[in-house]
CSV table of N, CA, C and O in Angstrom, one decimal:
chain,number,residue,atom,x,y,z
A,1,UNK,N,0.8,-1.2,0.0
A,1,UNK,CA,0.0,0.0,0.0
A,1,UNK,C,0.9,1.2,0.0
A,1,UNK,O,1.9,1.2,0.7
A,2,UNK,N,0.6,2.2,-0.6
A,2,UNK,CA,1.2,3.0,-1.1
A,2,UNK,C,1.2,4.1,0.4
A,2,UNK,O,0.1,4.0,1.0
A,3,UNK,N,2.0,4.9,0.9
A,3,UNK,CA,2.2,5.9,1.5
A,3,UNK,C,1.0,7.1,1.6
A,3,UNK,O,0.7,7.1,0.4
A,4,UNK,N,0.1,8.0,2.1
A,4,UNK,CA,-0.5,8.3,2.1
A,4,UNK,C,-0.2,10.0,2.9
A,4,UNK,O,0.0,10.2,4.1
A,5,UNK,N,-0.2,11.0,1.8
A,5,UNK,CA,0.5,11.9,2.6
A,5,UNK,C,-0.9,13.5,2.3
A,5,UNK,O,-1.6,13.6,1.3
A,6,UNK,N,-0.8,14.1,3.2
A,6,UNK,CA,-1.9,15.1,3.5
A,6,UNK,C,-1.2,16.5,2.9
A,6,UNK,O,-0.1,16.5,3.4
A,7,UNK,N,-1.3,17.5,2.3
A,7,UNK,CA,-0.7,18.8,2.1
A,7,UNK,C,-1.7,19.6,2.5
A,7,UNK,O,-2.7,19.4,1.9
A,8,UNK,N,-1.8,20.4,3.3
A,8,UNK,CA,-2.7,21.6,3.7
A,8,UNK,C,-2.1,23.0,3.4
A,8,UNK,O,-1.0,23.1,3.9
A,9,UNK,N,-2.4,23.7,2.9
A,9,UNK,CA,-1.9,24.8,2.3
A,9,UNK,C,-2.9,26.2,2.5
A,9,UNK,O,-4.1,26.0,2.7
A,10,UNK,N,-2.4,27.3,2.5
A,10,UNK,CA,-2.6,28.6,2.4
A,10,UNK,C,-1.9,30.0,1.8
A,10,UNK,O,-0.7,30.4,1.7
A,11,UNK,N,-3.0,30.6,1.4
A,11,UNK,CA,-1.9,31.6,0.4
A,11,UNK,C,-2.8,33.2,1.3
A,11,UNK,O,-3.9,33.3,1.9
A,12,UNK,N,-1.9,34.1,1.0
A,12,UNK,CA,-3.1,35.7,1.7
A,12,UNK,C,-1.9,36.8,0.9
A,12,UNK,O,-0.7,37.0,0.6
A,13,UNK,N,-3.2,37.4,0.8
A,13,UNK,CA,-2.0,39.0,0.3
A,13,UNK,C,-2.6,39.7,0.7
A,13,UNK,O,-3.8,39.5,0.6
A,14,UNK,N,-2.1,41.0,1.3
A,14,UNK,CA,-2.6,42.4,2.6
A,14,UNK,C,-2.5,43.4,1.2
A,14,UNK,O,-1.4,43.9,0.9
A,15,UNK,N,-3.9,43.8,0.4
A,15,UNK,CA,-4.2,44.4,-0.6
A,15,UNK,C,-4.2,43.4,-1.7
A,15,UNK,O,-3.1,42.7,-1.6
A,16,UNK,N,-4.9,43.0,-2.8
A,16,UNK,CA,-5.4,42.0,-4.0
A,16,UNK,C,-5.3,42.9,-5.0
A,16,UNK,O,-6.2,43.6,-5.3
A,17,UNK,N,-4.1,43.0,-5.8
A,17,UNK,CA,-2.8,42.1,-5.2
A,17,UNK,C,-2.1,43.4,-4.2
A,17,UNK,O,-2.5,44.6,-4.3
A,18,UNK,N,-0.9,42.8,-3.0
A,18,UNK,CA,-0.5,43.2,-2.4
A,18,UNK,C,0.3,42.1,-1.7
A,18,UNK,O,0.2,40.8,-1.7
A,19,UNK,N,1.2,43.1,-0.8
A,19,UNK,CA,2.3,42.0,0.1
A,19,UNK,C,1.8,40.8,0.2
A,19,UNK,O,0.6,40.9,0.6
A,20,UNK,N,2.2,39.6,-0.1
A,20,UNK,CA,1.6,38.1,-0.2
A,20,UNK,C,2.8,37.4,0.4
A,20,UNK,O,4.0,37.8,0.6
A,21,UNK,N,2.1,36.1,0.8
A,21,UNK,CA,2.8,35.0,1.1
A,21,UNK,C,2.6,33.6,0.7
A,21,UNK,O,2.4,33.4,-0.5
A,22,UNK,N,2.7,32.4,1.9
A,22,UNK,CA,2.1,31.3,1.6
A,22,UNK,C,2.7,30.5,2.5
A,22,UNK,O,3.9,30.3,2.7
A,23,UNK,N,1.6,29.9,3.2
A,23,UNK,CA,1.7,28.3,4.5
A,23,UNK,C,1.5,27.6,4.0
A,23,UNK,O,0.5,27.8,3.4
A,24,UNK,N,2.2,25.9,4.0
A,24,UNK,CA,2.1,24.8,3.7
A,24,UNK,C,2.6,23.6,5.0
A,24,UNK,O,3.4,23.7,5.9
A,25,UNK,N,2.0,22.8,4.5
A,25,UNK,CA,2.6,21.8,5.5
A,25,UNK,C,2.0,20.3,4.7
A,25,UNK,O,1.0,20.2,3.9
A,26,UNK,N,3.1,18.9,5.2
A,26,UNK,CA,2.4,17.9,4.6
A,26,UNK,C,2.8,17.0,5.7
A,26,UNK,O,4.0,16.7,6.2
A,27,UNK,N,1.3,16.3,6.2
A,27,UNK,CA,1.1,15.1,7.3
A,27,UNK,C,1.2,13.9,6.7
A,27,UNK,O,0.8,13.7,5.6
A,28,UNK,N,1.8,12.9,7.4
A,28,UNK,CA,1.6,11.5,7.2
A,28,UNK,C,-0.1,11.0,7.5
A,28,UNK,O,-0.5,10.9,8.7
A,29,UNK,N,-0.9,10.8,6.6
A,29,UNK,CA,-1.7,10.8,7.3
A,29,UNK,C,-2.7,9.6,8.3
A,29,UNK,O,-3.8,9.7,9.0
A,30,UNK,N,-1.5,8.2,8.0
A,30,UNK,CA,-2.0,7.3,8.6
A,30,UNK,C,-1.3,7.5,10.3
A,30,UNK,O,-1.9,7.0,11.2
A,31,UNK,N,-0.1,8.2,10.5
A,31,UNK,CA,0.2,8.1,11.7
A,31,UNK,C,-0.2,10.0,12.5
A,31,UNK,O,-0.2,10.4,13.6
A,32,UNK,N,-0.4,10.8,11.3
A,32,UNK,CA,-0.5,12.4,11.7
A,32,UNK,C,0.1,13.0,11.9
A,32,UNK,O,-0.2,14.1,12.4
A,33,UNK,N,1.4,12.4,11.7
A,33,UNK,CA,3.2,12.7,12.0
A,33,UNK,C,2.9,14.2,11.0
A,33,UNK,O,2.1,14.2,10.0
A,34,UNK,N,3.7,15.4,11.5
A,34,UNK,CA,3.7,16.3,10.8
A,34,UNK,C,4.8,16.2,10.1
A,34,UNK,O,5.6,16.2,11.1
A,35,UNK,N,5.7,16.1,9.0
A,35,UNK,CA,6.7,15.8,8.2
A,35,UNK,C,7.3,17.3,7.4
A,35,UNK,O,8.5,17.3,7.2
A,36,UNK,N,6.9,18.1,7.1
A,36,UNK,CA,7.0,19.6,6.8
A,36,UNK,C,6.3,20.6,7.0
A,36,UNK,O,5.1,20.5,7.0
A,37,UNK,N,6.9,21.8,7.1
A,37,UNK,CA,6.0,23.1,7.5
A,37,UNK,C,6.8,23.9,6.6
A,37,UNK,O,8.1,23.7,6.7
A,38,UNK,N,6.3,25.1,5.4
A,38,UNK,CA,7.0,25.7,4.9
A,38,UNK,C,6.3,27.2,4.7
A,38,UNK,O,5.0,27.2,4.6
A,39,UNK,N,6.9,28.0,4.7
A,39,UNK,CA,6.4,29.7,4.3
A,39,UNK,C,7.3,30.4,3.8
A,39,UNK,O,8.5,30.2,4.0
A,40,UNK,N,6.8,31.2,3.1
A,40,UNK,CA,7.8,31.7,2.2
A,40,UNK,C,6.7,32.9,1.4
A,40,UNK,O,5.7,32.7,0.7
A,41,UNK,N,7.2,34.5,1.9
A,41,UNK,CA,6.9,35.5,1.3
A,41,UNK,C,7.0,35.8,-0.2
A,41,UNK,O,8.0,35.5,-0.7
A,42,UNK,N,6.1,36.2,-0.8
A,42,UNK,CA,5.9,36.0,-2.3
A,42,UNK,C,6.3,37.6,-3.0
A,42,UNK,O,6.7,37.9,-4.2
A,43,UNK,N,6.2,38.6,-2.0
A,43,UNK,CA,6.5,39.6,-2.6
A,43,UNK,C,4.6,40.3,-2.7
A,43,UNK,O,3.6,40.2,-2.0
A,44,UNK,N,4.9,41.2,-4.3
A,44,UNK,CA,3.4,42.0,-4.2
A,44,UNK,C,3.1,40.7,-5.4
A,44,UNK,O,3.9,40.5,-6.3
A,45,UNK,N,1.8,39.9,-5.0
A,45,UNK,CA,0.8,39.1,-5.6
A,45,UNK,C,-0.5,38.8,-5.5
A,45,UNK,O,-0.8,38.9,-4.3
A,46,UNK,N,-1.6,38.5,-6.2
A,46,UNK,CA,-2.7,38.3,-5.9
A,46,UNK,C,-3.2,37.1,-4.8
A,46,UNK,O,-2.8,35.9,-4.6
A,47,UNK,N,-4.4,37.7,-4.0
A,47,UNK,CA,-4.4,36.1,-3.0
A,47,UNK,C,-4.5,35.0,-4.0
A,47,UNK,O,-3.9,34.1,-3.5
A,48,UNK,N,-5.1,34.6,-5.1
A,48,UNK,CA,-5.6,33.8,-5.7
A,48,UNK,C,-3.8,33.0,-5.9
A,48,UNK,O,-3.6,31.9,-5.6
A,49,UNK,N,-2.9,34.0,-6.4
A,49,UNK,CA,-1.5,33.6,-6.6
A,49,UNK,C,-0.9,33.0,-5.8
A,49,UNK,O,-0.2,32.1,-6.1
A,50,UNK,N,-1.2,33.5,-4.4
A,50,UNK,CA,-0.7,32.6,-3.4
A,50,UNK,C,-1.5,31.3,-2.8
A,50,UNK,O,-1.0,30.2,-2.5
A,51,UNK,N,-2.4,31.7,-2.9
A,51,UNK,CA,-3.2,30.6,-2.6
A,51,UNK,C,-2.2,28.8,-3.4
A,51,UNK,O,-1.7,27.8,-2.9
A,52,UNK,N,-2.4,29.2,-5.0
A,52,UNK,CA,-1.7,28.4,-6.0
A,52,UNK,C,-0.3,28.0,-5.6
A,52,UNK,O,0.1,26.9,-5.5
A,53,UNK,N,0.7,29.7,-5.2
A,53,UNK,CA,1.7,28.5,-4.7
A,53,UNK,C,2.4,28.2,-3.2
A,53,UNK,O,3.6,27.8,-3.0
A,54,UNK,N,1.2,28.4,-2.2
A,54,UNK,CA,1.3,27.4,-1.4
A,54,UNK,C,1.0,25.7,-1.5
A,54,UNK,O,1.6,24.8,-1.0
A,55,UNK,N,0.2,25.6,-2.2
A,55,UNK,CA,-0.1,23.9,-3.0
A,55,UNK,C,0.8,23.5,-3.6
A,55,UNK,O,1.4,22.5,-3.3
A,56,UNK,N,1.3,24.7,-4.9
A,56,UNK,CA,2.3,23.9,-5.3
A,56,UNK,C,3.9,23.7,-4.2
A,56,UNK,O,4.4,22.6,-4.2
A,57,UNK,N,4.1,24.6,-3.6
A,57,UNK,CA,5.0,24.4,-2.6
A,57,UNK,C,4.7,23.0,-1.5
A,57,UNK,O,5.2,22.2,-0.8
A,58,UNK,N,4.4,23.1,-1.7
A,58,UNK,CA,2.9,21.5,-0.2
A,58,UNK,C,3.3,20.2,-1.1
A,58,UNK,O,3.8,19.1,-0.6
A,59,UNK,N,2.9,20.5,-2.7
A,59,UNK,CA,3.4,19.4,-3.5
A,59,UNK,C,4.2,18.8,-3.9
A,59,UNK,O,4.1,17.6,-4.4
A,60,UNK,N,5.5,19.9,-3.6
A,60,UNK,CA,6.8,19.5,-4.2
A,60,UNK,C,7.5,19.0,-3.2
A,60,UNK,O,8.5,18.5,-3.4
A,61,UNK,N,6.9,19.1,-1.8
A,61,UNK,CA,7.4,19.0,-0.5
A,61,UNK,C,7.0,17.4,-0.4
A,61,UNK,O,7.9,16.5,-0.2
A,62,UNK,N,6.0,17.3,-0.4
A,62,UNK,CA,4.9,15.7,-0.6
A,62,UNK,C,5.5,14.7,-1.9
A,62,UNK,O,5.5,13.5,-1.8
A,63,UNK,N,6.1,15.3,-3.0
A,63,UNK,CA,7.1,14.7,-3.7
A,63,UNK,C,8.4,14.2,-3.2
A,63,UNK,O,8.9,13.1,-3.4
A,64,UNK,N,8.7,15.1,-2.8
A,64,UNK,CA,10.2,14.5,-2.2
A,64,UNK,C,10.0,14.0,-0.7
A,64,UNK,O,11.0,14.1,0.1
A,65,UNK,N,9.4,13.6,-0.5
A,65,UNK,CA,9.0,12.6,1.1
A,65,UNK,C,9.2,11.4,0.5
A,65,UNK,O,10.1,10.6,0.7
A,66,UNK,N,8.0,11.4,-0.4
A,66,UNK,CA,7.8,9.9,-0.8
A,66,UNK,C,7.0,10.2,-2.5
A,66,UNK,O,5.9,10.6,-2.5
A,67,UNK,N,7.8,10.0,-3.9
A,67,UNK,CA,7.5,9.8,-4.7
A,67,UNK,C,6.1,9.6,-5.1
A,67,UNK,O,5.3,10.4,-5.7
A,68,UNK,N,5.8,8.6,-4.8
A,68,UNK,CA,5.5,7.8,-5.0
A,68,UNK,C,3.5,7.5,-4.0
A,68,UNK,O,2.5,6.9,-4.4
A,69,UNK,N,3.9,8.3,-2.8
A,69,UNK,CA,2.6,8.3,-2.1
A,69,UNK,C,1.2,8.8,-3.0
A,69,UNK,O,1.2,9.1,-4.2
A,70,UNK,N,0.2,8.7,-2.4
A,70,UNK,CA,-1.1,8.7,-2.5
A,70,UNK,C,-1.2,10.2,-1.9
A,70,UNK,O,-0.7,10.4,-0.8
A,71,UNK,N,-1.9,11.5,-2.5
A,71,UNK,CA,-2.1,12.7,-1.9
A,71,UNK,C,-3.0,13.3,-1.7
A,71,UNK,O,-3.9,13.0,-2.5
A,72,UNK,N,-3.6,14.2,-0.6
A,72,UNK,CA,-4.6,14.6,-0.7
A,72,UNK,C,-4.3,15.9,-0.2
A,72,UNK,O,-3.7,16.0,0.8
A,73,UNK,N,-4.8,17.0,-1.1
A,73,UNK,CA,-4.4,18.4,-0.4
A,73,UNK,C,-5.9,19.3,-0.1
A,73,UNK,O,-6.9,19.4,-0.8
A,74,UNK,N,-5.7,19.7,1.1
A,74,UNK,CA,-6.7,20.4,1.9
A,74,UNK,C,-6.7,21.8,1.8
A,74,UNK,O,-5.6,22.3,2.0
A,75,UNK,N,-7.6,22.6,1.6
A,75,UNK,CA,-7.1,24.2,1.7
A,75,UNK,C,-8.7,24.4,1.7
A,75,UNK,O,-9.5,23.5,1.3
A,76,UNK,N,-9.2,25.6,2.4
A,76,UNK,CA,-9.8,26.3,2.2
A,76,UNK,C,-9.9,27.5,1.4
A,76,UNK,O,-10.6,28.5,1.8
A,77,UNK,N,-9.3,27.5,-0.1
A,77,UNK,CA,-9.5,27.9,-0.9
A,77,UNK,C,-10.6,27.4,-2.0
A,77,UNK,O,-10.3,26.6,-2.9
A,78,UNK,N,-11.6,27.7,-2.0
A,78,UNK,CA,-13.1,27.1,-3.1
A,78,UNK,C,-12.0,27.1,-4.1
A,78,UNK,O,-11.2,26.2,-4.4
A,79,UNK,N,-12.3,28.7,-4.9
A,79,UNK,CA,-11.5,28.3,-6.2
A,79,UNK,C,-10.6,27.5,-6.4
A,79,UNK,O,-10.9,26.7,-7.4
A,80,UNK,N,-9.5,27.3,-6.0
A,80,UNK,CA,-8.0,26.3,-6.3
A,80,UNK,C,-8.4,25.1,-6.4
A,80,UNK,O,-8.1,24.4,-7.4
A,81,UNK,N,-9.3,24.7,-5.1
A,81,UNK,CA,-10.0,23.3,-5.5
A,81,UNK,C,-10.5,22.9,-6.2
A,81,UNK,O,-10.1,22.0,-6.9
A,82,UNK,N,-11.9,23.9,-6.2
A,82,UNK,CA,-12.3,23.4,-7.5
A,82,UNK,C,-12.2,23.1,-9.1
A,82,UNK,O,-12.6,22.3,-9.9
A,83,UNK,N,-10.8,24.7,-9.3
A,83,UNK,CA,-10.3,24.5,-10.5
A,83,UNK,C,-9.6,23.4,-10.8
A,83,UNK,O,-9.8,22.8,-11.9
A,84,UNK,N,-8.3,22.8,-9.7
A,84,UNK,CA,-7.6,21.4,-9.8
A,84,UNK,C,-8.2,19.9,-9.9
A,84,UNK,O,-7.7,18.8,-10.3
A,85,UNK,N,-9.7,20.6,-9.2
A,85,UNK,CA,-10.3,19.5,-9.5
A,85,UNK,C,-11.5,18.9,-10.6
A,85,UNK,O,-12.3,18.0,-10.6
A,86,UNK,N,-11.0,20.1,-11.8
A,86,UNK,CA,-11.5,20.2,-12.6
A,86,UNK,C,-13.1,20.4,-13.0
A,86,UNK,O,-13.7,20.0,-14.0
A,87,UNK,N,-13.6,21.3,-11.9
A,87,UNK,CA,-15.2,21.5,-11.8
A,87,UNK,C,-15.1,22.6,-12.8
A,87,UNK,O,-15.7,22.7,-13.9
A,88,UNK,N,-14.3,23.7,-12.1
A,88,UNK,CA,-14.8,24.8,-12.5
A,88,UNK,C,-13.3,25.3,-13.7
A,88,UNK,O,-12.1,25.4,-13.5
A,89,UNK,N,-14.0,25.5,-14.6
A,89,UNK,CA,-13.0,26.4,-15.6
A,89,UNK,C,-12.1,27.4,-14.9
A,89,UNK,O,-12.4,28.1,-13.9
A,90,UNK,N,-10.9,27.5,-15.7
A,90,UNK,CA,-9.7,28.5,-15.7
A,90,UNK,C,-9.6,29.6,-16.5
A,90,UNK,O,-9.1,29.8,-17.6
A,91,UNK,N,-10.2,30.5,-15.7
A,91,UNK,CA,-10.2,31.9,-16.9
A,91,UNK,C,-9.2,32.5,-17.1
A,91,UNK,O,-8.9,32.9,-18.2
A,92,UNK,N,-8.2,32.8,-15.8
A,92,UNK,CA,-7.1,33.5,-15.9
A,92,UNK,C,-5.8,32.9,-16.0
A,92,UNK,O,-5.1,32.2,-15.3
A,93,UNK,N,-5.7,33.6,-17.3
A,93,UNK,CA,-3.6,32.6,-17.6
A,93,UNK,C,-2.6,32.6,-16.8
A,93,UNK,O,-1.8,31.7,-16.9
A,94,UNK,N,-2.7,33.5,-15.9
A,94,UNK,CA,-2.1,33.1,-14.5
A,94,UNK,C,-2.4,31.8,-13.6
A,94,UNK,O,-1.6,31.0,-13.0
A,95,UNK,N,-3.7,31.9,-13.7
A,95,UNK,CA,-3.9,30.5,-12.9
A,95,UNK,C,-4.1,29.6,-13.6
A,95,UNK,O,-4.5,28.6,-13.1
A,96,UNK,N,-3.9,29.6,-14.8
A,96,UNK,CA,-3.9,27.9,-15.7
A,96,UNK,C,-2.2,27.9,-16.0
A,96,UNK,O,-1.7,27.1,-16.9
A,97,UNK,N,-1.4,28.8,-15.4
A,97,UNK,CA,-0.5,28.4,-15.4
A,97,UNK,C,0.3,27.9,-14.3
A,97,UNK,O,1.3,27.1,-14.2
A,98,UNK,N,-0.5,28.7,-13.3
A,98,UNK,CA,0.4,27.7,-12.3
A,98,UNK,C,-1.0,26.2,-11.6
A,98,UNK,O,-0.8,25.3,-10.8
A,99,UNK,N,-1.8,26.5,-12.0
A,99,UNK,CA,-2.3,25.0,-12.1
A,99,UNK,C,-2.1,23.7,-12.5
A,99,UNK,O,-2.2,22.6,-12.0
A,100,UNK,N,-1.3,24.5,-14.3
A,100,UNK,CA,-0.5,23.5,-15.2
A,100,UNK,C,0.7,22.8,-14.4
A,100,UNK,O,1.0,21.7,-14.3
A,101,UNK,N,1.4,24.4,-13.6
A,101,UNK,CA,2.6,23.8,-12.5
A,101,UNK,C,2.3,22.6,-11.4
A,101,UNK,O,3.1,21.7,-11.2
A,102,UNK,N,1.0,22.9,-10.9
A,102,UNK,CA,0.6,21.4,-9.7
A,102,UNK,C,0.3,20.5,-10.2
A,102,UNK,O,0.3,19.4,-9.6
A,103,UNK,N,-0.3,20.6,-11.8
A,103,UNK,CA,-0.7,19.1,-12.1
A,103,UNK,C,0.5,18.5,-12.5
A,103,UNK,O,0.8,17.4,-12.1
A,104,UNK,N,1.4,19.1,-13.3
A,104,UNK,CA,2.6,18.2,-13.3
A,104,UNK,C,3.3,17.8,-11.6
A,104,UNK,O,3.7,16.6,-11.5
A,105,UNK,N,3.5,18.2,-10.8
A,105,UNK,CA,3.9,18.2,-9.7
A,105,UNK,C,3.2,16.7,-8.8
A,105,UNK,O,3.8,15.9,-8.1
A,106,UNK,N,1.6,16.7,-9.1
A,106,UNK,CA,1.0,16.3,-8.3
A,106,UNK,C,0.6,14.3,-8.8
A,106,UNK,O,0.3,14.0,-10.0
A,107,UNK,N,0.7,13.7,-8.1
A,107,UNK,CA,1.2,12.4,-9.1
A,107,UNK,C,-0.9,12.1,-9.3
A,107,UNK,O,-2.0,12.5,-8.8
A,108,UNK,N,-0.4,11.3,-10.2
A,108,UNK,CA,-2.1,11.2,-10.8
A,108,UNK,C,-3.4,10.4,-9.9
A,108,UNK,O,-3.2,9.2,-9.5
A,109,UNK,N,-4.2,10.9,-9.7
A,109,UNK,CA,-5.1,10.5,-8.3
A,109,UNK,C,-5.0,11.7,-7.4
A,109,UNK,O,-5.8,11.8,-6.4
A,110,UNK,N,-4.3,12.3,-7.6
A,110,UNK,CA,-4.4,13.2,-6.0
A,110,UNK,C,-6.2,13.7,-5.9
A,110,UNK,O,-7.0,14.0,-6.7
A,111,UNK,N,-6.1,13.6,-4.9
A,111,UNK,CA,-7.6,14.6,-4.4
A,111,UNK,C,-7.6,16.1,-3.9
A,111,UNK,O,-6.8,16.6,-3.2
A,112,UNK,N,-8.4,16.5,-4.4
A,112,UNK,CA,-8.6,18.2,-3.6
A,112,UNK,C,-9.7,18.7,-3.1
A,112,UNK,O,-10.7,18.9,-3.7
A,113,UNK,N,-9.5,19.0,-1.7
A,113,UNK,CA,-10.4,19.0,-0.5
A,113,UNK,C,-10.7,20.6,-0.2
A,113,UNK,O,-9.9,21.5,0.0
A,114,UNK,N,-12.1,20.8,-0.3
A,114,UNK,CA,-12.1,22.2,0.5
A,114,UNK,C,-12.4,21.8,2.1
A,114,UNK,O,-13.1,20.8,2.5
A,115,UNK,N,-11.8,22.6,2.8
A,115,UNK,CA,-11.8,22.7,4.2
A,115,UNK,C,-12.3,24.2,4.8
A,115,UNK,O,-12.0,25.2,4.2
A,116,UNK,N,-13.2,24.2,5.8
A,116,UNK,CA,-13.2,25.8,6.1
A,116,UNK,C,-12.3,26.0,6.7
A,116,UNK,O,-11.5,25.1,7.3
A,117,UNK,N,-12.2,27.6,6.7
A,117,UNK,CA,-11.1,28.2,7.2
A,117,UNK,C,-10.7,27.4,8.3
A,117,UNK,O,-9.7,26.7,8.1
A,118,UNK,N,-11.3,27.4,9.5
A,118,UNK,CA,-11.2,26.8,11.0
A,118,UNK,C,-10.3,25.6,10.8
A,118,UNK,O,-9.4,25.3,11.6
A,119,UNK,N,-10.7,24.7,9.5
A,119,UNK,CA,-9.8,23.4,9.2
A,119,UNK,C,-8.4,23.6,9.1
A,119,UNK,O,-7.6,22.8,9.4
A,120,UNK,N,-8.0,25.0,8.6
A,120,UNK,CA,-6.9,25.2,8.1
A,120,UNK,C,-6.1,26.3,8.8
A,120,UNK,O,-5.2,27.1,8.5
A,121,UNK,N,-6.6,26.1,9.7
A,121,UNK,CA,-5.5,27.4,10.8
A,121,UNK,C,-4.0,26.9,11.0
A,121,UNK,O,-3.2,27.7,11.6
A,122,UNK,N,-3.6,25.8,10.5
A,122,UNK,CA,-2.0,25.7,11.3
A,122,UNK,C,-1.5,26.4,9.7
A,122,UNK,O,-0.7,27.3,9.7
A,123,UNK,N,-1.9,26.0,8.5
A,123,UNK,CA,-1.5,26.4,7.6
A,123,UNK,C,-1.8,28.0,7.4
A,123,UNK,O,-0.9,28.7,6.9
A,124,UNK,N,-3.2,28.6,7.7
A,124,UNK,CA,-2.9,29.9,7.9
A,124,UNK,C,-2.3,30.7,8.5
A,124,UNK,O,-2.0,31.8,8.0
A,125,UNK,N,-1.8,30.1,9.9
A,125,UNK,CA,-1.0,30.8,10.5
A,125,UNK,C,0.7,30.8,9.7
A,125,UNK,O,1.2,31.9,9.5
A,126,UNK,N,1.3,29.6,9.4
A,126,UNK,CA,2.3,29.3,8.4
A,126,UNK,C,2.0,31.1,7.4
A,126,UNK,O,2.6,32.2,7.5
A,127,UNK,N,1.0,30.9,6.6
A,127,UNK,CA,0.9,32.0,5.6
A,127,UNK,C,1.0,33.1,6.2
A,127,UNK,O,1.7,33.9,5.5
A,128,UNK,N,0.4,33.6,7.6
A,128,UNK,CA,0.7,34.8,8.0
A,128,UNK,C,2.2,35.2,8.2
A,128,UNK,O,2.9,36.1,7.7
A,129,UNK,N,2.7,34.1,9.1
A,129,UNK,CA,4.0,34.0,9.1
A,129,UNK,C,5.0,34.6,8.0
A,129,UNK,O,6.0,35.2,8.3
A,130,UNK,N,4.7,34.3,7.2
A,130,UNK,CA,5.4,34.4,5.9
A,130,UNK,C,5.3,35.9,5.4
A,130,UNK,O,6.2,36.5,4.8
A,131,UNK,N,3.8,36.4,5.9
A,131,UNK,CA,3.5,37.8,5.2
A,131,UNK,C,4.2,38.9,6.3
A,131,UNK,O,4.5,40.1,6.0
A,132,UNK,N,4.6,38.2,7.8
A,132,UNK,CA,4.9,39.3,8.9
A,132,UNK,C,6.5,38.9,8.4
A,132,UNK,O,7.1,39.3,9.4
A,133,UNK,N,7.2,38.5,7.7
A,133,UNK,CA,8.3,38.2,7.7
A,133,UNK,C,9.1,37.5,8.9
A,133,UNK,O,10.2,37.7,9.2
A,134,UNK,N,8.6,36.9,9.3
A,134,UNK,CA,8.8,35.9,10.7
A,134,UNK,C,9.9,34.7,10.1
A,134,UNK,O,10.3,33.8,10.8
């Protein structure tokens, strides 16, 4: 059985667009071992931008753990989810391009979960983190 790994992610920018960041993290999810935590300030970008590469960051992270694992990424972002998960159309070339970026990243089967916010507080805090320069 294949490895099973959790990415929870978050993206925020203080003005749309403005100062941005992005929190990620990826759980083992059969034992809940926390295995990475990452943030990293984006500069001036749109939330929607960050939102995108906190996942992709979560992804690449969940890649190099274990190849090969089973993924499931959580965010409380509607749109990201839904666009990755192919419900809802990609209008903006920004975001069918860094979509294009997680689908190569993300191994085939992954799932994408919306979470309310409340789900996703260790990863938002990660994203604030990132925006206070901490």
């Amino acid at each position: 059985m294949a490895r099973r790994l959790r990415v929870e992610a978050d993206g925020g920018s203080r003005g749309n667009p403005g100062v941005a960041g992005y929190g990620a993290l990826v759980r083992d999810v059969d034992s809940g071992a926390l295995l990475v935590e990452l943030a990293e300030p984006l500069g001036k970008a749109s939330n929607n931008v960050a939102e995108y590469r906190g996942m992709i960051a979560g992804l690449g992270a969940a890649r190099d753990i274990a190849a090969d694992a089973e993924i499931e990424v959580a965010m409380d972002s509607k749109l990201v989810v839904e666009q990755m998960s192919g419900r809802w159309k990609i209008k903006h070339a920004d975001m069918r391009t860094l979509a294009a970026e997680a689908a190569a990243i993300a191994p085939a089967g992954t799932t994408y979960t919306w979470v309310p916010r409340a789900e996703n507080s260790h990863a938002d805090r990660l994203a604030n983190e990132a925006l206070d320069g901490v």
